[in-house]
PDB file of C-alpha atoms in Angstrom:
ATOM      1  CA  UNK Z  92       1.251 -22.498  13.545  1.00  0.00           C
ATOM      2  CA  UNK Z  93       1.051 -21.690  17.530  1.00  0.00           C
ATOM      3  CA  UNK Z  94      -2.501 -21.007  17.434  1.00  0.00           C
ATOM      4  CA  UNK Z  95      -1.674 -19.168  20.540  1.00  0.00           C
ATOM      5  CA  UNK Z  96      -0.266 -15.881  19.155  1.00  0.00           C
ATOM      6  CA  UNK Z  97      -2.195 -13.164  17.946  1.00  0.00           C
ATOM      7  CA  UNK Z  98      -2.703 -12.868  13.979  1.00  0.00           C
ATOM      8  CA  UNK Z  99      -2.391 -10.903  11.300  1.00  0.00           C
ATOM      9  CA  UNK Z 100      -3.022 -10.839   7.665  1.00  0.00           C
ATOM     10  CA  UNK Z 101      -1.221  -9.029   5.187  1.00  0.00           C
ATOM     11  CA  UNK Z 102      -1.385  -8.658   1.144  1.00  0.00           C
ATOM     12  CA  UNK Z 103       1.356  -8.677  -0.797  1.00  0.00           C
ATOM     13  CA  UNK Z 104       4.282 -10.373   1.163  1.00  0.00           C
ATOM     14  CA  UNK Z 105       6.485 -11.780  -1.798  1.00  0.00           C
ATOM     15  CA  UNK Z 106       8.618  -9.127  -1.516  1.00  0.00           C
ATOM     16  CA  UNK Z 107       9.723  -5.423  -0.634  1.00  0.00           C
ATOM     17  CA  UNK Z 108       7.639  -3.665   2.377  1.00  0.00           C
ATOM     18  CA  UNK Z 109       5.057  -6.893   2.582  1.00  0.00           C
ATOM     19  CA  UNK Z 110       7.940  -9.565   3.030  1.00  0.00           C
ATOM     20  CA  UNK Z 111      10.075  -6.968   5.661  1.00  0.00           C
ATOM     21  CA  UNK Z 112       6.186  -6.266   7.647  1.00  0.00           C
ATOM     22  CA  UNK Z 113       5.797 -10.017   7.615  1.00  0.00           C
ATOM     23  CA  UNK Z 114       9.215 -10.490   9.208  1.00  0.00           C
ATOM     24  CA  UNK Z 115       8.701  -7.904  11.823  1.00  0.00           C
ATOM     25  CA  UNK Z 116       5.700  -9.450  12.758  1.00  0.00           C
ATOM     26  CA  UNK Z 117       6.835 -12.170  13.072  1.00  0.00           C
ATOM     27  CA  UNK Z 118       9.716 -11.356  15.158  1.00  0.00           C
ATOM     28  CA  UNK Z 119       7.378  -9.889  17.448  1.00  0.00           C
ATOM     29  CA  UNK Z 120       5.481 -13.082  18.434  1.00  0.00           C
ATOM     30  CA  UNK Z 121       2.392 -12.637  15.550  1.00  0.00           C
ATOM     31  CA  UNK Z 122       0.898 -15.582  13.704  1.00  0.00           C
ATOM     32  CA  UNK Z 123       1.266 -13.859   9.872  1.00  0.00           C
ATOM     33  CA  UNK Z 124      -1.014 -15.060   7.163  1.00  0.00           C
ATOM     34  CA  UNK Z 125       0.651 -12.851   4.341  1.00  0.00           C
ATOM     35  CA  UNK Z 126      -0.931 -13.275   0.446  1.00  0.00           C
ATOM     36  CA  UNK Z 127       0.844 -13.872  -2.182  1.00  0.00           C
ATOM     37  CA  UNK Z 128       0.261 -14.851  -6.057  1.00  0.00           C
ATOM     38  CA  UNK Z 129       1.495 -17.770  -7.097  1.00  0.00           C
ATOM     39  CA  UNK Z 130       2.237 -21.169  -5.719  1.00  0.00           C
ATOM     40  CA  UNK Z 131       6.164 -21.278  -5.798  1.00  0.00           C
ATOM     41  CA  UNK Z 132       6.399 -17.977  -3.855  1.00  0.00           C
ATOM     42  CA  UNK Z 133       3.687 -19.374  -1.273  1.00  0.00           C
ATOM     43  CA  UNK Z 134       6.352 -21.994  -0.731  1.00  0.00           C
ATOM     44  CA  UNK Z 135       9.443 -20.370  -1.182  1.00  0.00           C
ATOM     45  CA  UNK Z 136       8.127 -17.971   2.028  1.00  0.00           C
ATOM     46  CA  UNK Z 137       6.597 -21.117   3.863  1.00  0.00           C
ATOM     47  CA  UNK Z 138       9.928 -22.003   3.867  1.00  0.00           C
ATOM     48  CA  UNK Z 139      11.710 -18.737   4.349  1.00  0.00           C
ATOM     49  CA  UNK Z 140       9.374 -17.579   7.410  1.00  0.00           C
ATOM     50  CA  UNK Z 141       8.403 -20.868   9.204  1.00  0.00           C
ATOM     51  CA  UNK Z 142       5.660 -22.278  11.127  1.00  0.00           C
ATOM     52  CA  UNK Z 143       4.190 -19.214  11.939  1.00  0.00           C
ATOM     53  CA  UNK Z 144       3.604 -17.874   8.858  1.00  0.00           C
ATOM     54  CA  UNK Z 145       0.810 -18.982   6.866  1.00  0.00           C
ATOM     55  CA  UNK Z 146       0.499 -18.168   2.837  1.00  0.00           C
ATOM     56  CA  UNK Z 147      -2.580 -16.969   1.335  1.00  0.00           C
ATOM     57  CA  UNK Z 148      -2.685 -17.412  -2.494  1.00  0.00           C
ATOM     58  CA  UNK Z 149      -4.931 -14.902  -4.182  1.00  0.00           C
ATOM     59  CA  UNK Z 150      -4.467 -11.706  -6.407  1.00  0.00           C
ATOM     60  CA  UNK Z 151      -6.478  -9.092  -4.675  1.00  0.00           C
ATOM     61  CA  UNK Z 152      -8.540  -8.796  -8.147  1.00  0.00           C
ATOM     62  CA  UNK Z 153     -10.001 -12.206  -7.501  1.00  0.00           C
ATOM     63  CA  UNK Z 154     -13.426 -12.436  -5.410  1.00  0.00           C
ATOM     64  CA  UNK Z 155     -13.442 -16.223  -5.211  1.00  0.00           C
ATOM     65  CA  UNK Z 156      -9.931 -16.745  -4.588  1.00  0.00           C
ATOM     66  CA  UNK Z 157     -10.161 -14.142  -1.676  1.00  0.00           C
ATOM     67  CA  UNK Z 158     -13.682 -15.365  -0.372  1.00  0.00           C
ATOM     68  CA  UNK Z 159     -11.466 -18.733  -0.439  1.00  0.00           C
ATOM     69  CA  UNK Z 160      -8.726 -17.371   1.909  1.00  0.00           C
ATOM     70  CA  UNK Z 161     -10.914 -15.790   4.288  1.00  0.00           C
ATOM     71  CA  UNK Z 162     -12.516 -18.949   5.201  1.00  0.00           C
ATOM     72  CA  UNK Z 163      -9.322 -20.653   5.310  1.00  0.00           C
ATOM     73  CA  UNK Z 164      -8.389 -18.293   7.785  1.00  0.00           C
ATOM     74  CA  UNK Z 165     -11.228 -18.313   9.723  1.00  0.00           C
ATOM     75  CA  UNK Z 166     -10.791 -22.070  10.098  1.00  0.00           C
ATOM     76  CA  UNK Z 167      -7.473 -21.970  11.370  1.00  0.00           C
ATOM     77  CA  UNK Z 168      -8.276 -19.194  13.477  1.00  0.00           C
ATOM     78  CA  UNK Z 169     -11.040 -21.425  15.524  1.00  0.00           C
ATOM     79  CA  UNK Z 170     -12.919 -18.656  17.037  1.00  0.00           C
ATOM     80  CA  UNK Z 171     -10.214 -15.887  17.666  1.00  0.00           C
ATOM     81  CA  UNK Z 172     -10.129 -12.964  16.019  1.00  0.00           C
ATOM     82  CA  UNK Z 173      -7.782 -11.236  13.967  1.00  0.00           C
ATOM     83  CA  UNK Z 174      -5.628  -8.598  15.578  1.00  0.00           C
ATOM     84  CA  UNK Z 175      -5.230  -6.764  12.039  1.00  0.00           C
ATOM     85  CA  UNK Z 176      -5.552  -6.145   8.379  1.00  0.00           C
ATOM     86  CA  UNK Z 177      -2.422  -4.704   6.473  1.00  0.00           C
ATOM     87  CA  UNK Z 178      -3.552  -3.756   2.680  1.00  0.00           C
ATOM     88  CA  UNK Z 179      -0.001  -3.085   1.669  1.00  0.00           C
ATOM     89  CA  UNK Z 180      -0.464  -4.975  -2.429  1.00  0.00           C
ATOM     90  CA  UNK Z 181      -0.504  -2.372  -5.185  1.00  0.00           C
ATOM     91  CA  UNK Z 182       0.979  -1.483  -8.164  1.00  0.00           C
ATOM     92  CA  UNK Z 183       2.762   1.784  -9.500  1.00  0.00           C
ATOM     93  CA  UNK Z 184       3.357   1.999 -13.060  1.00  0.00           C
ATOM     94  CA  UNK Z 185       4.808   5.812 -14.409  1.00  0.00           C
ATOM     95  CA  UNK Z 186       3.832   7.256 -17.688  1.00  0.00           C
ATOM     96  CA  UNK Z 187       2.099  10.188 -18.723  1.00  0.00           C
ATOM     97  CA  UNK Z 188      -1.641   9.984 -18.994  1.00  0.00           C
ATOM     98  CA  UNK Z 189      -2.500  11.748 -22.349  1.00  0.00           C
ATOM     99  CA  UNK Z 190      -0.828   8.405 -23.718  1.00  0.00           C
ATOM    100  CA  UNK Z 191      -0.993   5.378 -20.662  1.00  0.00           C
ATOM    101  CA  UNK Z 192      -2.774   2.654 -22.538  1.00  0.00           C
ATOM    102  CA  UNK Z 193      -6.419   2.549 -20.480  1.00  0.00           C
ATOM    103  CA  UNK Z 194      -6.085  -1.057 -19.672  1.00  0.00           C
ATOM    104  CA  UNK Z 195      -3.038   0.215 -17.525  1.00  0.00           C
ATOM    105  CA  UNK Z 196      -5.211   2.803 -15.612  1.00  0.00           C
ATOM    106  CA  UNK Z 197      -8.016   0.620 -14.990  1.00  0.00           C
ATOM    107  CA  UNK Z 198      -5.193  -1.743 -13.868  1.00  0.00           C
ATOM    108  CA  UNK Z 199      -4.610   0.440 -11.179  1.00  0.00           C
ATOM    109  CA  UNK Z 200      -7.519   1.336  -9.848  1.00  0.00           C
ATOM    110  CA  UNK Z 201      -8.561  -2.970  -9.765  1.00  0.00           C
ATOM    111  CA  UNK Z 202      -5.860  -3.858  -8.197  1.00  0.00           C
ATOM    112  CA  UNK Z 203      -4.953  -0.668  -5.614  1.00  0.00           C
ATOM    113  CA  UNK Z 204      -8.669   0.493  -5.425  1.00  0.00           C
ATOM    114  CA  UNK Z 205     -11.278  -2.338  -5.932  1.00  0.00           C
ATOM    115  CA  UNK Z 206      -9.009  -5.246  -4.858  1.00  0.00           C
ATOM    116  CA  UNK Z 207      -7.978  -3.540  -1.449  1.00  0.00           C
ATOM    117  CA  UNK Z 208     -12.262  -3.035  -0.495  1.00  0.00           C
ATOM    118  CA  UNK Z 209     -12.438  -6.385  -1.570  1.00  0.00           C
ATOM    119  CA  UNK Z 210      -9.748  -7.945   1.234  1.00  0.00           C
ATOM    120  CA  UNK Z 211     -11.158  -5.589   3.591  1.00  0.00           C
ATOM    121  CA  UNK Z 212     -14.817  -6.423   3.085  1.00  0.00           C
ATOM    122  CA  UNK Z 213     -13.527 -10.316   3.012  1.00  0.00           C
ATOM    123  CA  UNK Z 214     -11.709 -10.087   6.526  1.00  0.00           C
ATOM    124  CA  UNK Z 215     -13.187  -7.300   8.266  1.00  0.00           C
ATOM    125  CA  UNK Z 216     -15.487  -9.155  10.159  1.00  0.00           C
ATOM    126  CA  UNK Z 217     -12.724 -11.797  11.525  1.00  0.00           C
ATOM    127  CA  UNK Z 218     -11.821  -8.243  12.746  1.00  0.00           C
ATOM    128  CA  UNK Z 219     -14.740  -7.618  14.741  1.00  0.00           C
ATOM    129  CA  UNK Z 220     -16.914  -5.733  12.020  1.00  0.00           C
ATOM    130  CA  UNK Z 221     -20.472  -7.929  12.885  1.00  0.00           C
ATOM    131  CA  UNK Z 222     -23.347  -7.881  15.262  1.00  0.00           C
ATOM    132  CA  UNK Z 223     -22.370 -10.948  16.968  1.00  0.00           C
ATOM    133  CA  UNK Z 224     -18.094  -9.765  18.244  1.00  0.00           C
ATOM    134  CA  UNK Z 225     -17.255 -10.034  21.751  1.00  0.00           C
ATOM    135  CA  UNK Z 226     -13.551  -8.994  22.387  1.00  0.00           C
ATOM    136  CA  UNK Z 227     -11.073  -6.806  21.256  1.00  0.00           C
ATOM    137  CA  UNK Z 228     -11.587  -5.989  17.449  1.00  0.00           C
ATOM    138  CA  UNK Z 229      -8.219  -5.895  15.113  1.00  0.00           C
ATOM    139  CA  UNK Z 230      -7.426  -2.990  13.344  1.00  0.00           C
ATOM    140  CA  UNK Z 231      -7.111  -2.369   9.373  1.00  0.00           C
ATOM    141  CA  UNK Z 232      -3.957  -0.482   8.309  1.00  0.00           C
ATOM    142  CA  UNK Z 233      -3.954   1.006   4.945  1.00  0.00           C
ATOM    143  CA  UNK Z 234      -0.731   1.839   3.100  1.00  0.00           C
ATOM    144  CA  UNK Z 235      -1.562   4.822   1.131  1.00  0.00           C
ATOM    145  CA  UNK Z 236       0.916   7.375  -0.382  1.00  0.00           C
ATOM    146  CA  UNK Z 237       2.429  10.931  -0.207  1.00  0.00           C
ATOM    147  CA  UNK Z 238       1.383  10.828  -3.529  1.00  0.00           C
ATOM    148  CA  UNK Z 239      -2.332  10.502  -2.481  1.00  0.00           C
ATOM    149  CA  UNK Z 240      -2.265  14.145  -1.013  1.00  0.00           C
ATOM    150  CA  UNK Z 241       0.583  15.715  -3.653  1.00  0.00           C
ATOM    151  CA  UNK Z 242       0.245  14.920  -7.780  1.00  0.00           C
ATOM    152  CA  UNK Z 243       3.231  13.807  -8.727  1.00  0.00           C
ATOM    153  CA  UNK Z 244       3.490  14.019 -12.715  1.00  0.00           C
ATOM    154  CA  UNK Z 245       3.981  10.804 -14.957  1.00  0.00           C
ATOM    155  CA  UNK Z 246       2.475   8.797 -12.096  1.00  0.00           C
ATOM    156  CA  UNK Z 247      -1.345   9.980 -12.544  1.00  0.00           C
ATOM    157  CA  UNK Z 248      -2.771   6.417 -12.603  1.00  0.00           C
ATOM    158  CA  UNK Z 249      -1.175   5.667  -9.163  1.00  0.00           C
ATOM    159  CA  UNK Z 250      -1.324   8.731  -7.865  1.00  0.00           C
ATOM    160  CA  UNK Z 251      -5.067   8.734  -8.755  1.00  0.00           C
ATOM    161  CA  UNK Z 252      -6.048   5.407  -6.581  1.00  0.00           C
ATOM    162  CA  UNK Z 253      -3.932   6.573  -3.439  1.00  0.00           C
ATOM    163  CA  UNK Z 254      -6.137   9.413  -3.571  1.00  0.00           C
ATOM    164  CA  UNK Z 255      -8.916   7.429  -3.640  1.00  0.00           C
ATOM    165  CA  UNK Z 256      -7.864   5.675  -0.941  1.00  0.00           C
ATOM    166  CA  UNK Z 257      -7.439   8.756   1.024  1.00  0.00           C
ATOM    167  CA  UNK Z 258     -11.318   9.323   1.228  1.00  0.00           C
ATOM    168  CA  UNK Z 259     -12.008   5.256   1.450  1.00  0.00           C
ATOM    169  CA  UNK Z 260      -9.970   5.422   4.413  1.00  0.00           C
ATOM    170  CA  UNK Z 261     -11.882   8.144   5.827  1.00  0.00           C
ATOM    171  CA  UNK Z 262     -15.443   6.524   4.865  1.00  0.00           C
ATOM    172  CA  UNK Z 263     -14.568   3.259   6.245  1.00  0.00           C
ATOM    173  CA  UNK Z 264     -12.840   4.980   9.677  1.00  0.00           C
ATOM    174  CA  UNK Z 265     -16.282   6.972  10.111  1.00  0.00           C
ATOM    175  CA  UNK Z 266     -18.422   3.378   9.639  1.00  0.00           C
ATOM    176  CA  UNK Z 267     -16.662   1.619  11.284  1.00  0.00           C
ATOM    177  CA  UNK Z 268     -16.638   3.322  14.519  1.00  0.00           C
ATOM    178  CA  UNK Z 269     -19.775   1.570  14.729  1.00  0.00           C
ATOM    179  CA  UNK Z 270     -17.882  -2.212  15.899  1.00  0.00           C
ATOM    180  CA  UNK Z 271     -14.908  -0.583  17.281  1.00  0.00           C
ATOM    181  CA  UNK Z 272     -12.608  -0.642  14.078  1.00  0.00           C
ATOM    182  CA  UNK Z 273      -9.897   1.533  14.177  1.00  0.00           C
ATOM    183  CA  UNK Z 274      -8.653   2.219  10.286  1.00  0.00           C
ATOM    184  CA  UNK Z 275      -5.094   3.585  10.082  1.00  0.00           C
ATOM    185  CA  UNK Z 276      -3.950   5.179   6.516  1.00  0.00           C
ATOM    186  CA  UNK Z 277      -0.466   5.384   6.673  1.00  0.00           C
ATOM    187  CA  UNK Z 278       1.029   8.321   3.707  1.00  0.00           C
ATOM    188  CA  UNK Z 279       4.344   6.226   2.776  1.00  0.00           C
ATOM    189  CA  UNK Z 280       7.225   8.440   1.021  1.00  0.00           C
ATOM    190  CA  UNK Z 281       9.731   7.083  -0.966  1.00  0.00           C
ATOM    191  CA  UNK Z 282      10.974   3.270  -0.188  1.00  0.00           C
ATOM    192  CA  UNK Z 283      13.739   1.042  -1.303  1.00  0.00           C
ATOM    193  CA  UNK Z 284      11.468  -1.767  -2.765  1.00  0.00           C
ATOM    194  CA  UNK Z 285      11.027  -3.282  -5.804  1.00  0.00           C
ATOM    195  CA  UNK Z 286       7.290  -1.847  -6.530  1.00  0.00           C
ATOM    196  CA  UNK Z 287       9.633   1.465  -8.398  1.00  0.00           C
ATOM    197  CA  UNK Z 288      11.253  -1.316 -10.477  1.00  0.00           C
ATOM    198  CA  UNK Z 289       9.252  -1.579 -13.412  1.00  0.00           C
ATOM    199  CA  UNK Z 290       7.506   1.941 -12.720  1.00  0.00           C
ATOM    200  CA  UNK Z 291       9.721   4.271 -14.771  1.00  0.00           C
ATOM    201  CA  UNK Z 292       9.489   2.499 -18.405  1.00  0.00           C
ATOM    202  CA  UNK Z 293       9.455   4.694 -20.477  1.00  0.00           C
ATOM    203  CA  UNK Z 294      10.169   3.440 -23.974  1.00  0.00           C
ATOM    204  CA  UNK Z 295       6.358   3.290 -24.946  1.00  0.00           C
ATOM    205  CA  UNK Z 296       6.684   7.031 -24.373  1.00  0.00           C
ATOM    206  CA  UNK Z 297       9.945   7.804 -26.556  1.00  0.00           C
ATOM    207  CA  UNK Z 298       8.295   8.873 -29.385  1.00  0.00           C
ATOM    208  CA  UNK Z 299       5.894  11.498 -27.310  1.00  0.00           C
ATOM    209  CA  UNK Z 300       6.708  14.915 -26.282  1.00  0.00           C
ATOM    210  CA  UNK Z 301       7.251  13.810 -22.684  1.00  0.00           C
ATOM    211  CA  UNK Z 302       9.888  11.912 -23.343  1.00  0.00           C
ATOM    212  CA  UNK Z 303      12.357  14.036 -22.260  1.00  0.00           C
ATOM    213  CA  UNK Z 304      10.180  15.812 -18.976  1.00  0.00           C
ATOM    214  CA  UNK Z 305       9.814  12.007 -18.239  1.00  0.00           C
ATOM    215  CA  UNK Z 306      13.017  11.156 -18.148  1.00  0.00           C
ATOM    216  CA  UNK Z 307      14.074  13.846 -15.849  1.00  0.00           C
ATOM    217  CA  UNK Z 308      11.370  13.159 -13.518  1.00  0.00           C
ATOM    218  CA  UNK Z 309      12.334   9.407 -13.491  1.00  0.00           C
ATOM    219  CA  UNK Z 310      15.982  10.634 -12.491  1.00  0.00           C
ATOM    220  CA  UNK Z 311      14.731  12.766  -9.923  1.00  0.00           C
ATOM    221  CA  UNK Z 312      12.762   9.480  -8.682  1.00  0.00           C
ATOM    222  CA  UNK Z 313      15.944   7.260  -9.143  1.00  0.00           C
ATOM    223  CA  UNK Z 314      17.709   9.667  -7.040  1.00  0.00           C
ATOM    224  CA  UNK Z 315      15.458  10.103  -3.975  1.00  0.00           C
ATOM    225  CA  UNK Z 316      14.981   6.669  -4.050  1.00  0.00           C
ATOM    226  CA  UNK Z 317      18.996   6.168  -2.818  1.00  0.00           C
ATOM    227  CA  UNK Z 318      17.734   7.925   0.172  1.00  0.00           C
ATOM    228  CA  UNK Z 319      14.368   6.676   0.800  1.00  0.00           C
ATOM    229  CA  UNK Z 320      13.433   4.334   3.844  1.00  0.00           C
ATOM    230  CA  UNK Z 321      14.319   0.844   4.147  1.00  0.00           C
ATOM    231  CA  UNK Z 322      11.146  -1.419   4.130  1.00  0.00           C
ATOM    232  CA  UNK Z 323      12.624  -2.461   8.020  1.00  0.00           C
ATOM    233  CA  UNK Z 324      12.156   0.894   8.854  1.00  0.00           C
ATOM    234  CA  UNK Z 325       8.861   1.050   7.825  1.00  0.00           C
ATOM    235  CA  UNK Z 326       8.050  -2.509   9.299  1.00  0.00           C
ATOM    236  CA  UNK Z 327       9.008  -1.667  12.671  1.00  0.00           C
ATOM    237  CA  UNK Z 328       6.894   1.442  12.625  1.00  0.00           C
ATOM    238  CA  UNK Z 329       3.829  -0.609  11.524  1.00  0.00           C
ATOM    239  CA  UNK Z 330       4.067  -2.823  14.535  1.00  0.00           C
ATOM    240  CA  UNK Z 331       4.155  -0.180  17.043  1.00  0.00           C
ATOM    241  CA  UNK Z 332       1.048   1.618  15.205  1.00  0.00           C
ATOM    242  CA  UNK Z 333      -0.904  -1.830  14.989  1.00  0.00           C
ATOM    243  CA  UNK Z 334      -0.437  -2.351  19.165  1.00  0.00           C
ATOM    244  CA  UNK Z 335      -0.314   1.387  20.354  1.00  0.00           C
ATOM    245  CA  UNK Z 336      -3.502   1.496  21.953  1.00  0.00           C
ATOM    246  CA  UNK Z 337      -5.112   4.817  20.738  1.00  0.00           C
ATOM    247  CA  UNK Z 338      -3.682   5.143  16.993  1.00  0.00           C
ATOM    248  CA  UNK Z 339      -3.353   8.006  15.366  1.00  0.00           C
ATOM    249  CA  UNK Z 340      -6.057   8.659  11.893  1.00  0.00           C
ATOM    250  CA  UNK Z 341      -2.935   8.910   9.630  1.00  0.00           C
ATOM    251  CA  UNK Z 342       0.740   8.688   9.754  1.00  0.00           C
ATOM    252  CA  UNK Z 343       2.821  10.111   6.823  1.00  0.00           C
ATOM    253  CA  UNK Z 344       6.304   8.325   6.785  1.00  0.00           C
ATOM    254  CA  UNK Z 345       8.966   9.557   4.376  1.00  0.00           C
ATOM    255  CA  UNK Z 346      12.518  10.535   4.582  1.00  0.00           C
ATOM    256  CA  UNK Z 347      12.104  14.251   3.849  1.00  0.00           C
ATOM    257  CA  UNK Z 348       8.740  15.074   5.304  1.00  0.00           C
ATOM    258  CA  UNK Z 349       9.256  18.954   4.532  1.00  0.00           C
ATOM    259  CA  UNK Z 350      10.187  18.516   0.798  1.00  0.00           C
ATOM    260  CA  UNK Z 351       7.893  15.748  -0.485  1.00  0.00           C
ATOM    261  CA  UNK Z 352       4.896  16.621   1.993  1.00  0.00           C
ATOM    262  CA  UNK Z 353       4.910  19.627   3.802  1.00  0.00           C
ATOM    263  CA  UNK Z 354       6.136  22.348   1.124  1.00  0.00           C
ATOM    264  CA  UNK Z 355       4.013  21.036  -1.799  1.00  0.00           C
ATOM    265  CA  UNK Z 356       1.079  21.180   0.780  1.00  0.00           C
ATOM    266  CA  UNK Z 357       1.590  24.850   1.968  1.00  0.00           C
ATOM    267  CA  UNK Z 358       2.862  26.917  -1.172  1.00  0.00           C
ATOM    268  CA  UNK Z 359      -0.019  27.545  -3.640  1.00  0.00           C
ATOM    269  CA  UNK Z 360      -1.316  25.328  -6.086  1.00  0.00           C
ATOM    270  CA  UNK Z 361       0.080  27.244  -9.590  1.00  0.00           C
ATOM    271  CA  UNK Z 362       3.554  27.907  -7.573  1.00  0.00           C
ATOM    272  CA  UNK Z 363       4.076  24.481  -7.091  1.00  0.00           C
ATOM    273  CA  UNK Z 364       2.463  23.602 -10.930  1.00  0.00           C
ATOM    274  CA  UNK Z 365       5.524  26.012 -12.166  1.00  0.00           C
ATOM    275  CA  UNK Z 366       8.082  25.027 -10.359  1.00  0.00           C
ATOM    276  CA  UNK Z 367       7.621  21.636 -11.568  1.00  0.00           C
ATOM    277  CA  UNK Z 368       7.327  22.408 -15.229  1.00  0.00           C
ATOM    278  CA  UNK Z 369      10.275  23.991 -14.939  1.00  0.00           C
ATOM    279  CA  UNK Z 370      12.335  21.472 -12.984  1.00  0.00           C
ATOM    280  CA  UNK Z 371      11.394  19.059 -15.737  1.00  0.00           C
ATOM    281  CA  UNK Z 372      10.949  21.016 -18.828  1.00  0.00           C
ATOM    282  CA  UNK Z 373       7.067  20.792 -18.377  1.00  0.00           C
ATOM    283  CA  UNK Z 374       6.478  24.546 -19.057  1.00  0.00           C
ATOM    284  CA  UNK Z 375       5.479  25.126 -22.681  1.00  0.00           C
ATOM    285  CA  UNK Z 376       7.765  26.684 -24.856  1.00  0.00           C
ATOM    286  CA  UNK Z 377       8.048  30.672 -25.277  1.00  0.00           C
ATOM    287  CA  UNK Z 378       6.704  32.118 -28.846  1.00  0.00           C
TER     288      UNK Z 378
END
């Protein structure tokens, strides 16, 4: 690595919006330590990204293994701090809750909710976040979700953490104005990645009355997905939010900001409910 350049970490750089981020970076001049979980994909991107990229092996559910790549970064960094945090791993696994097997949802909330606090507590003070900083502290970057401001049915589990990360967002931008911190949420509409592969299985669900709702939501999905935002797209427009100088508290980037953001947000609650149930053949029957 040229311990020159400024660094960043970032979770979840295997594939999708991590791997395009960790590109962009790159290609910008950054030093990019980017996690990943296994071994073979740590070198497969070693390889892929060169010299300046440096992998990080740790799920974001494990404290040790974390605790373990923190210091390995702070080694390597020798004194300099980091110029940001990107908590882009998560999962997103559809189904409707009245019949999600629990260990799903509380996979969720581990690995999108208590895994992300964990990489931030772990790196935030390479950031700046300690008594003893001089300099220019990093940033933290938090890729949140449309979804964490409007419900989307037969994604309650997910939708449920990136709401949760809405107000841990805010919390941790209010505390940490005390070292300097800037935290960025950033409300991400529908991508091309592979996180919306395995999301839409819904054979455990056949035999349940929302079998059929569910499969025209996952159509709708499958079909705003052709048009959603290329993870370059969305790199580039990380980079210029992690080095504009004054950031703004929350970016919401989507394809169709009116339809998947700004309508559900201004027409009432029940209107929205209804028109829903009725795209999808959620309303209940007529007697």
């Amino acid at each position: 690595m040229n311990t020159s350049l400024p660094a960043l970490v970032i979770t979840g750089v295997s594939s999708g919006l991590g791997l395009a981020t960790a590109r962009a970076f790159l290609a910008r001049g950054y030093r990019v330590f980017g996690s990943v979980r296994t071994p073979a994909d740590a070198t497969r991107l070693q390889t892929e990204l060169g010299d300046n990229f440096g992998p990080l092996v740790f799920d974001v559910t494990d404290g040790p293994a974390i605790a373990q790549a923190a210091a390995e970064v702070t080694r390597q960094l020798d004194g300099e701090p980091l110029r940001g945090l990107i908590n882009n791993a998560g999962i997103a696994l559809g189904g409707p809750l009245l019949y999600q097997p629990i260990d799903a949802v509380r996979q969720h909330f581990e690995v999108n909710v208590v895994g992300l606090v964990q990489v931030t507590q772990a790196f935030l003070p390479l950031l700046g976040a300690r008594p003893d900083f001089r300099g220019q502290p990093g940033r933290v970057i938090n890729i949140g979700s449309v979804s964490g401001q409007v419900a989307s049915p037969f994604m309650g589990a997910y939708v449920g953490t990136k709401f949760a990360l809405e107000g841990l967002s805010a919390t941790w931008r209010r505390e940490l104005q005390l070292f300097r911190v800037p935290v960025v949420l950033i409300g991400l509409g529908v991508t091309k990645t592979p996180i919306w592969d395995k999301g839409m299985d819904l054979e455990p669900y056949r035999d349940t009355p929302y079998h059929g709702p569910a499969q025209r939501f996952a159509t709708f999905v499958n079909r705003t997905r052709e048009k959603g935002l290329t993870p370059e797209y969305v790199a580039g427009r990380l980079v210029r939010i992690l080095e504009t100088p004054r950031p703004r508290l929350r970016y919401s980037i989507a394809p169709d900001l009116v339809r998947s953001w700004l309508i559900p947000k201004l027409i009432p609650d029940r209107l929205f409910d209804w028109m829903l149930g009725k795209g999808i053949g959620l309303l209940p029957p007529k007697k």
